[in-house]
Short mmCIF file of C-alpha atoms in Angstrom, two decimals:
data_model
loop_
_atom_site.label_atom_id
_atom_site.label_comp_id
_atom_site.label_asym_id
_atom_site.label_seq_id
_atom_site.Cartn_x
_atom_site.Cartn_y
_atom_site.Cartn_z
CA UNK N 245 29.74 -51.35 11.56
CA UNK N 246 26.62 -49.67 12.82
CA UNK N 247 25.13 -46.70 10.97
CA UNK N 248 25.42 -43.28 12.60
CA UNK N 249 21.67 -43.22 14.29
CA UNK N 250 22.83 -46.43 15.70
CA UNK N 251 25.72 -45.27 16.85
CA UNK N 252 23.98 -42.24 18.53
CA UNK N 253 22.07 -44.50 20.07
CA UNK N 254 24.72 -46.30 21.63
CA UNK N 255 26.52 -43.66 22.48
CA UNK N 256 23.37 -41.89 24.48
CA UNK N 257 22.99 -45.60 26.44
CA UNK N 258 26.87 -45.32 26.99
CA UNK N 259 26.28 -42.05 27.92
CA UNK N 260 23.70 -43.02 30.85
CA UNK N 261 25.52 -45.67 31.99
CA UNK N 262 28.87 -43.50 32.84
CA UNK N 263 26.95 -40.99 34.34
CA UNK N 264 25.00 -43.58 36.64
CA UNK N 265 28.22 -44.66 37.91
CA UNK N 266 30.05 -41.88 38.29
CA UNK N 267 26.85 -41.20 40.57
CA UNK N 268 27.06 -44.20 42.25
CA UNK N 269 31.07 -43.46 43.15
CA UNK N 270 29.78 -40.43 44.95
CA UNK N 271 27.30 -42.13 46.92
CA UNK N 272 30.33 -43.94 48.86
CA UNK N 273 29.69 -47.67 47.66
CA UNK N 274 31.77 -50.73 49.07
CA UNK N 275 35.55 -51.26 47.72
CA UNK N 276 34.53 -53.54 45.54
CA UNK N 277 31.86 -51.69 43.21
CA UNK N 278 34.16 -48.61 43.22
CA UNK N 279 36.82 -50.38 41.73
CA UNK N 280 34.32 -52.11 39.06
CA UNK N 281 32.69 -49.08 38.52
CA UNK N 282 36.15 -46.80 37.96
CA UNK N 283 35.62 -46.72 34.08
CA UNK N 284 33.22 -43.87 34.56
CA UNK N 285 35.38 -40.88 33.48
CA UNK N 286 37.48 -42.95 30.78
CA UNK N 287 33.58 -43.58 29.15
CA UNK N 288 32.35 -40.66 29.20
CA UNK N 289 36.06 -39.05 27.63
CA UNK N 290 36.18 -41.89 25.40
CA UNK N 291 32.40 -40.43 24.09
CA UNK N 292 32.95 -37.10 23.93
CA UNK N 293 35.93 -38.13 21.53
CA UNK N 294 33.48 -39.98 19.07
CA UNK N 295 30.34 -37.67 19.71
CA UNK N 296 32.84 -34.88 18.23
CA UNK N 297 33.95 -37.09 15.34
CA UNK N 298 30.16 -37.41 14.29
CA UNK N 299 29.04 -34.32 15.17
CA UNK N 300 32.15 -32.98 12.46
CA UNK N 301 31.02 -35.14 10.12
CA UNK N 302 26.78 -33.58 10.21
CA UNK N 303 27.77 -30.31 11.05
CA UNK N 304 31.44 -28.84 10.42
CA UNK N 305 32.24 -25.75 12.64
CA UNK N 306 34.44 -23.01 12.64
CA UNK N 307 36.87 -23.64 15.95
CA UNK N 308 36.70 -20.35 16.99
CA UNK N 309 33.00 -20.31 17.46
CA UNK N 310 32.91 -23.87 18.95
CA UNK N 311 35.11 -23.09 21.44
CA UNK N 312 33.23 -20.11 22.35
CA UNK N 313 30.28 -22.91 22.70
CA UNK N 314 32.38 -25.55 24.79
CA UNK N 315 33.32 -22.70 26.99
CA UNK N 316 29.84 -21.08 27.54
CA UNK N 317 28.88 -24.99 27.55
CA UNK N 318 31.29 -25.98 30.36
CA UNK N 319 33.04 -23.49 32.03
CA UNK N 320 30.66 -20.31 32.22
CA UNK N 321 27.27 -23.12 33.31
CA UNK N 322 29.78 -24.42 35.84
CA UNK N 323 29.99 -20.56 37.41
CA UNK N 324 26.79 -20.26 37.12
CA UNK N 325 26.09 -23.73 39.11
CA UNK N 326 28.52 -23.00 41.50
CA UNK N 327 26.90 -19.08 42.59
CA UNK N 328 23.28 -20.87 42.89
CA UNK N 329 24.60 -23.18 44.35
CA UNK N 330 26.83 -21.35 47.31
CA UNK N 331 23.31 -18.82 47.46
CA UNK N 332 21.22 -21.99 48.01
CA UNK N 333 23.50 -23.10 51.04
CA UNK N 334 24.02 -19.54 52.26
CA UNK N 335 19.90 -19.43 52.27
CA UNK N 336 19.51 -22.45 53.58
CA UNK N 337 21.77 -21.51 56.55
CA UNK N 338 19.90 -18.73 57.48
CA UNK N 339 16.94 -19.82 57.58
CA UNK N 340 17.90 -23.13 59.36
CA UNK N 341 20.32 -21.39 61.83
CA UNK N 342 23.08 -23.93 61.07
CA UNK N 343 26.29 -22.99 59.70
CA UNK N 344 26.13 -24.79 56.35
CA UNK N 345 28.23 -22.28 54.48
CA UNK N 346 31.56 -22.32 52.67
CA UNK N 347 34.59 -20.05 53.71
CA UNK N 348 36.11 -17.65 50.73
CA UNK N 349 38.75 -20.10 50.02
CA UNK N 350 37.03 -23.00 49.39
CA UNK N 351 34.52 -20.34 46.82
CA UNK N 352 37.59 -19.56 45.50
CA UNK N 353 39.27 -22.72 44.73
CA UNK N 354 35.83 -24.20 43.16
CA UNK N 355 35.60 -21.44 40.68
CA UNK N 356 39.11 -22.02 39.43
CA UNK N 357 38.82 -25.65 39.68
CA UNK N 358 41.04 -26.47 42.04
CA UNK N 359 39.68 -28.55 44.30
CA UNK N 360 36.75 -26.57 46.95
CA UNK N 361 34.05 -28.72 46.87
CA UNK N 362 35.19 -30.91 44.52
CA UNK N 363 33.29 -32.57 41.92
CA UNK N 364 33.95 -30.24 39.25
CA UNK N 365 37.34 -30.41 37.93
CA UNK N 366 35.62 -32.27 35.49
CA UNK N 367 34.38 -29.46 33.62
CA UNK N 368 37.64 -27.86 33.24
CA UNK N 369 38.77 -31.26 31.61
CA UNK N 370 36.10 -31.73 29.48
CA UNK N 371 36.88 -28.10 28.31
CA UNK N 372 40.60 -28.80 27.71
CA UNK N 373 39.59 -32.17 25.90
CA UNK N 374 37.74 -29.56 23.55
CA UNK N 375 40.64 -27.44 22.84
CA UNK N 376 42.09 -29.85 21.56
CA UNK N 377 39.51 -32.36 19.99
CA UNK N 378 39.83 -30.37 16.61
CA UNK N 379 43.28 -31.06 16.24
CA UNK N 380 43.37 -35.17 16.90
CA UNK N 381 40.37 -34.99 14.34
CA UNK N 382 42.76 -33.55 11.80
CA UNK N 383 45.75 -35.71 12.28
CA UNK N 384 43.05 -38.87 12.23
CA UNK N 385 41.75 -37.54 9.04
CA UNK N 386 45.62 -37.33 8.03
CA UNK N 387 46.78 -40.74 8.88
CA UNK N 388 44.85 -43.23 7.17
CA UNK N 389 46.44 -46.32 9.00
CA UNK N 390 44.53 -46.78 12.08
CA UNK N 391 47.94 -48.79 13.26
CA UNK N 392 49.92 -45.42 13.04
CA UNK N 393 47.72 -43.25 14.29
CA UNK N 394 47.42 -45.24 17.63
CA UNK N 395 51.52 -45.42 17.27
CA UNK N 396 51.43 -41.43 17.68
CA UNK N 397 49.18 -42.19 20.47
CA UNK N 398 51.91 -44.20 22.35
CA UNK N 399 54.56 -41.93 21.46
CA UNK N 400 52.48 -39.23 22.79
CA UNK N 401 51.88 -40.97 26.15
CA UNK N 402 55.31 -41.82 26.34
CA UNK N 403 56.13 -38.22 26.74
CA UNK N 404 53.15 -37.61 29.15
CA UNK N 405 54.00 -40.11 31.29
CA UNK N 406 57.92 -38.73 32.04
CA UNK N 407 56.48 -35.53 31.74
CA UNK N 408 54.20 -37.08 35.16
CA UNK N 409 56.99 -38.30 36.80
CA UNK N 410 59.41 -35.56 36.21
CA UNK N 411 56.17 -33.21 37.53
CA UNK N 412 56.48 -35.15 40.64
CA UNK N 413 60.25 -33.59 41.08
CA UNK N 414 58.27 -29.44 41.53
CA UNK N 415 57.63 -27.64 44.58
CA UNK N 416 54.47 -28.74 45.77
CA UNK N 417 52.08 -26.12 44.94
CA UNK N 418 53.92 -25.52 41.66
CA UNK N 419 53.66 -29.40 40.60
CA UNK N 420 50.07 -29.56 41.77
CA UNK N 421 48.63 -26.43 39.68
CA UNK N 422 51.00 -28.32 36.23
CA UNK N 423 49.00 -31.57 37.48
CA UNK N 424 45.43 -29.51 37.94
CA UNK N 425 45.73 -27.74 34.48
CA UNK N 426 47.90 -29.11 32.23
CA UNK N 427 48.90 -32.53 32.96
CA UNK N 428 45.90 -34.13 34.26
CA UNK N 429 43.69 -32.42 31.28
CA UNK N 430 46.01 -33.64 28.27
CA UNK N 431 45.85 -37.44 30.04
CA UNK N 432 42.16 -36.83 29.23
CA UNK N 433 42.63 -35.53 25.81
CA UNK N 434 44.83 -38.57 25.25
CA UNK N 435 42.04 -40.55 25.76
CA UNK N 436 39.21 -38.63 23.71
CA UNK N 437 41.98 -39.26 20.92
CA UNK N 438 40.98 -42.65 21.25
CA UNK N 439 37.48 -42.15 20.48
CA UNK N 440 37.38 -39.88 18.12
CA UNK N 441 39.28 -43.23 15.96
CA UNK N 442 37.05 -45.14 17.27
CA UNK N 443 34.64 -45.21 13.98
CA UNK N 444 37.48 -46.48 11.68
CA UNK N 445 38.28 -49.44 14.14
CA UNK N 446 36.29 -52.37 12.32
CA UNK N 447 35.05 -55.10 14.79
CA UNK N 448 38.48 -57.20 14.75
CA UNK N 449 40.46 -54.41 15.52
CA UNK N 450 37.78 -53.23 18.58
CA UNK N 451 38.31 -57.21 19.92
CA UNK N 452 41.85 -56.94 19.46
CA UNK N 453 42.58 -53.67 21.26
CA UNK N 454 39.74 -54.46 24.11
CA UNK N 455 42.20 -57.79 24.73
CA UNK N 456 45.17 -55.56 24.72
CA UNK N 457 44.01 -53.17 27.41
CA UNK N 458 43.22 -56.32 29.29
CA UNK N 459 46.36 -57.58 29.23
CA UNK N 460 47.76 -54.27 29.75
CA UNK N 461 45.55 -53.69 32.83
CA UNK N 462 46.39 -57.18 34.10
CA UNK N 463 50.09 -56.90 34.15
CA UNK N 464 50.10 -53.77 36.28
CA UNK N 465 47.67 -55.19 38.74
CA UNK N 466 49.86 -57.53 39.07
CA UNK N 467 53.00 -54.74 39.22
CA UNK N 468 51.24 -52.38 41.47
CA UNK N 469 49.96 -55.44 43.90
CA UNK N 470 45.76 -55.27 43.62
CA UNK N 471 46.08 -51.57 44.46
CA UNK N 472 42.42 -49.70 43.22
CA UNK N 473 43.15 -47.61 40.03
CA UNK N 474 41.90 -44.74 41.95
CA UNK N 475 45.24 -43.85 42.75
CA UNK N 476 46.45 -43.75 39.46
CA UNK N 477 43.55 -41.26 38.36
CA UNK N 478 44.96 -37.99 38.99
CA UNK N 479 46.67 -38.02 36.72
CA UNK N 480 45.40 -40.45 34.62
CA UNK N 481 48.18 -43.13 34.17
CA UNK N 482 47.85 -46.48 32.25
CA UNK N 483 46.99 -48.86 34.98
CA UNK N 484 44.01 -46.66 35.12
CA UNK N 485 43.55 -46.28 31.35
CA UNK N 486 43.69 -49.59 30.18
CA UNK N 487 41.08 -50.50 33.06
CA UNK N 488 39.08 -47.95 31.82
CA UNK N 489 39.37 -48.61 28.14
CA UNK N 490 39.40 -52.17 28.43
CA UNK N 491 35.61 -51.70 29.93
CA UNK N 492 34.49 -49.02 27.90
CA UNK N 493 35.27 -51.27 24.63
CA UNK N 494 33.38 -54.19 26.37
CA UNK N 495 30.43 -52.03 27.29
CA UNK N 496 30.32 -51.08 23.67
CA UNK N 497 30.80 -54.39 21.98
CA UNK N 498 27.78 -54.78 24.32
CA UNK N 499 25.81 -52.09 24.05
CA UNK N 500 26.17 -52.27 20.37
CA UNK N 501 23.99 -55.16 19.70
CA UNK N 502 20.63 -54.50 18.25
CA UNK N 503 18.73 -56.60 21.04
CA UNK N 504 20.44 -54.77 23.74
CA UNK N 505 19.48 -51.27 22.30
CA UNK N 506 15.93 -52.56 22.22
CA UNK N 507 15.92 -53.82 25.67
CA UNK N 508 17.86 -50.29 27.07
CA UNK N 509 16.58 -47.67 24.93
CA UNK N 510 13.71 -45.48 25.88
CA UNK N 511 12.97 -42.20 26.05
CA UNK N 512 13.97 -42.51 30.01
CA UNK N 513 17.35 -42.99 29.22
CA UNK N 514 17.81 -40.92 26.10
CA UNK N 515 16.69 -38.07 28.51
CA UNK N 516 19.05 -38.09 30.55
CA UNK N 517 21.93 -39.34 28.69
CA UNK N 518 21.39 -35.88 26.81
CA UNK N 519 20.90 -33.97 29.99
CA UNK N 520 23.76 -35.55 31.93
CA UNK N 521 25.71 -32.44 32.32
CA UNK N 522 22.58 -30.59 34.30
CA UNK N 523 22.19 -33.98 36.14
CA UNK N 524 25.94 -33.88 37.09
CA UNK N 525 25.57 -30.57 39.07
CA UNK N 526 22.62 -31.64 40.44
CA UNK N 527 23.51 -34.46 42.08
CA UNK N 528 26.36 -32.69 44.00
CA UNK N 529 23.28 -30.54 45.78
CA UNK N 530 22.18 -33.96 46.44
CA UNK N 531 25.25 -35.18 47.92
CA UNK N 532 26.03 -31.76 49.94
CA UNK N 533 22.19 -32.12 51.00
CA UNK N 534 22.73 -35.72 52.24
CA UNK N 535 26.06 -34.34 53.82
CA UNK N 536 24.76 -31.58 56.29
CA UNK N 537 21.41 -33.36 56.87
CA UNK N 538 22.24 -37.03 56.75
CA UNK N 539 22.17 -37.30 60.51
CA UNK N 540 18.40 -36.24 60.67
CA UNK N 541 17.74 -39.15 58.45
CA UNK N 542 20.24 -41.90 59.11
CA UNK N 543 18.04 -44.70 57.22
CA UNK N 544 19.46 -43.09 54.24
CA UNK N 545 22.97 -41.68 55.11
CA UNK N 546 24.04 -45.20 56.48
CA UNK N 547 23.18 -48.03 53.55
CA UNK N 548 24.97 -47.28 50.05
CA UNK N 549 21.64 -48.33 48.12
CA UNK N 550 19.67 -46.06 50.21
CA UNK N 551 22.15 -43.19 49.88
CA UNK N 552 22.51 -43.70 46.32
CA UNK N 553 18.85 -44.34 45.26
CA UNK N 554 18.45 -40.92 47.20
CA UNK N 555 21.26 -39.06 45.39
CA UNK N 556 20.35 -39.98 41.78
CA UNK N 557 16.32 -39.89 42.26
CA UNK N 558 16.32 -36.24 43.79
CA UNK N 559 18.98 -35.25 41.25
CA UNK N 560 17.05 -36.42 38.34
CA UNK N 561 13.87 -34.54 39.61
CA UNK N 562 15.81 -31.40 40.18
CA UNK N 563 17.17 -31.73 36.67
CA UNK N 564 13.42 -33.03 35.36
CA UNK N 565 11.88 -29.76 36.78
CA UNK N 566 14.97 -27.21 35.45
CA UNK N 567 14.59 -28.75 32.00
CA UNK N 568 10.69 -28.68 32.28
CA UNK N 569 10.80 -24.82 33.19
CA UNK N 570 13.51 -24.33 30.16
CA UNK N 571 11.62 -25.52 27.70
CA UNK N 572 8.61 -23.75 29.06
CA UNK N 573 10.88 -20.38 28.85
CA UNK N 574 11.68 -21.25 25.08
CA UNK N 575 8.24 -21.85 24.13
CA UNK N 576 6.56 -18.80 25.57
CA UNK N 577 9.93 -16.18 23.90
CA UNK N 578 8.79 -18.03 20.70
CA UNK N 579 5.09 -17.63 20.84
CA UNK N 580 5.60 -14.07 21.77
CA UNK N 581 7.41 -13.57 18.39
CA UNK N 582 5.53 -15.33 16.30
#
């Protein structure tokens, strides 16, 4: 297996390719790349679960005080986002005399992540996939057997999945905030269980479990009829999974060769694969921006390469600039105290 500044190295390219596609979801491509590109979410999970595992093994933390982190991390930067970004549209619809802004509802519902203006329910996953992190990491430490632990696994998502269907039996708004908070989230965590294994998994075993979700995925394409594992996404079910799995372990057998991390790697991409959560919120200005105004410029708003190429270059030079004016900030508080 690869060494650990290897691995980080993979993981930052895996990194950069999830969040490129997740971009390129939200730029409203064809059918076709949407449902090729629908491994986004179980990639970037599936990372966070090893990125924790390695981070554990460098630099042990107290749970308390990394939680405290995640939340400041994900939650409180996701307030932040979302009050500079409701000022920003206010501003801009003053000054542009078109009404651009958001009733109190949808403000509400996008602080508590529950749907507004979308986009970031992620966070609120990603936070729950925290909470929980810690405690996969010590039952992986506890079972040695890599073919037990992933038994647990199953027997876990055997009780999430009638724990979905029997969801499905609530009152609507009842079922939906169990599906928003808790179900949805531990689907996730499920899945960040995965990869924080992932390091004990010799080659063989990756080959034999990428073949597995293949099948897996295969057999309920065939079940559910060619329907787009889109619909099984919320919440996360294994016709979705195993798609998602079954690419993220082929992007890594991938990714993992020396000769493709030479081709990949550059300081581009290592960039933004550690900035991705600032380029995240960023591109959903550029995707509001391309919503209110796309009708001035319709050379963009109507071709999905335009659209996209648009999204992802003005997000990365909002994020470019913010991260430019950070470390500016930093420098000049540490020059003052020195």
């Amino acid at each position: 297996m690869s060494t650990i500044n290897e691995r980080n190295r993979t993981v930052d390219i895996l990194r950069f390719i999830a969040i490129v596609s997740i971009i390129i979801a939200h730029a409203s491509p064809n059918e076709l790349l949407f449902r090729i590109r629908n491994f986004d979410v179980v990639l970037m999970v599936l990372l966070m679960g090893a990125s924790f595992n390695i981070s554990q093994k460098e630099h042990p933390v107290i749970y308390n005080s990394y939680i405290l982190k995640r939340f400041k991390r994900l939650i409180f930067s996701t307030w932040i986002f979302l009050t500079a970004f409701f000022a920003l549209f206010y501003l801009i619809s003053n000054f542009s005399r078109k009404n651009l802004f958001f009733d109190t509802k949808t403000i509400v519902l996008s602080f508590s992540f529950n749907g507004g203006i979308g986009y970031v329910w992620i966070m609120y996953v990603f936070f729950v996939v925290s909470l929980f992190s810690p405690l996969f990491l010590q039952l992986s430490e506890k079972i040695e057997s890599n073919n037990k632990y992933l038994l647990l696994l199953i027997f876990l998502y055997v009780i999430y999945h009638y724990s979905v269907n029997l969801n499905r039996l609530l009152p609507v708004i009842l079922g939906g905030n169990l599906q928003n908070y808790i179900l949805t989230p531990f689907g996730y965590c499920l899945i960040a269980a995965v990869g924080i294994r992932f390091k004990n998994l010799n080659k063989k075993e990756i080959l034999m479990m990428t073949g597995g979700f293949l099948s897996m995925f295969l057999i309920f394409m065939l079940f559910y009829k060619f329907k787009s594992t889109q619909d099984f996404k919320y919440p996360p079910t294994i016709y979705y999974i195993s798609y998602g799995l079954f690419m993220s372990f082929i992007l890594y057998l991938i990714v993992n060769q020396k000769w493709v991390q030479n081709l990949i790697f550059n300081r581009f991409v290592f960039f933004y694969s550690k900035v991705s959560l600032n380029l995240y919120f960023f591109h959903i200005i550029s995707i509001y921006t391309l919503n209110f105004y796309g009708e001035n410029i319709p050379l963009i708003s109507e071709y999905f390469i335009a659209r996209f190429l648009f999204i992802i270059s003005s997000a990365m030079l909002m994020t470019y600039l913010y991260e430019c004016l950070i470390t500016n900030w930093l420098m000049r508080r540490v020059l003052k105290k020195i």
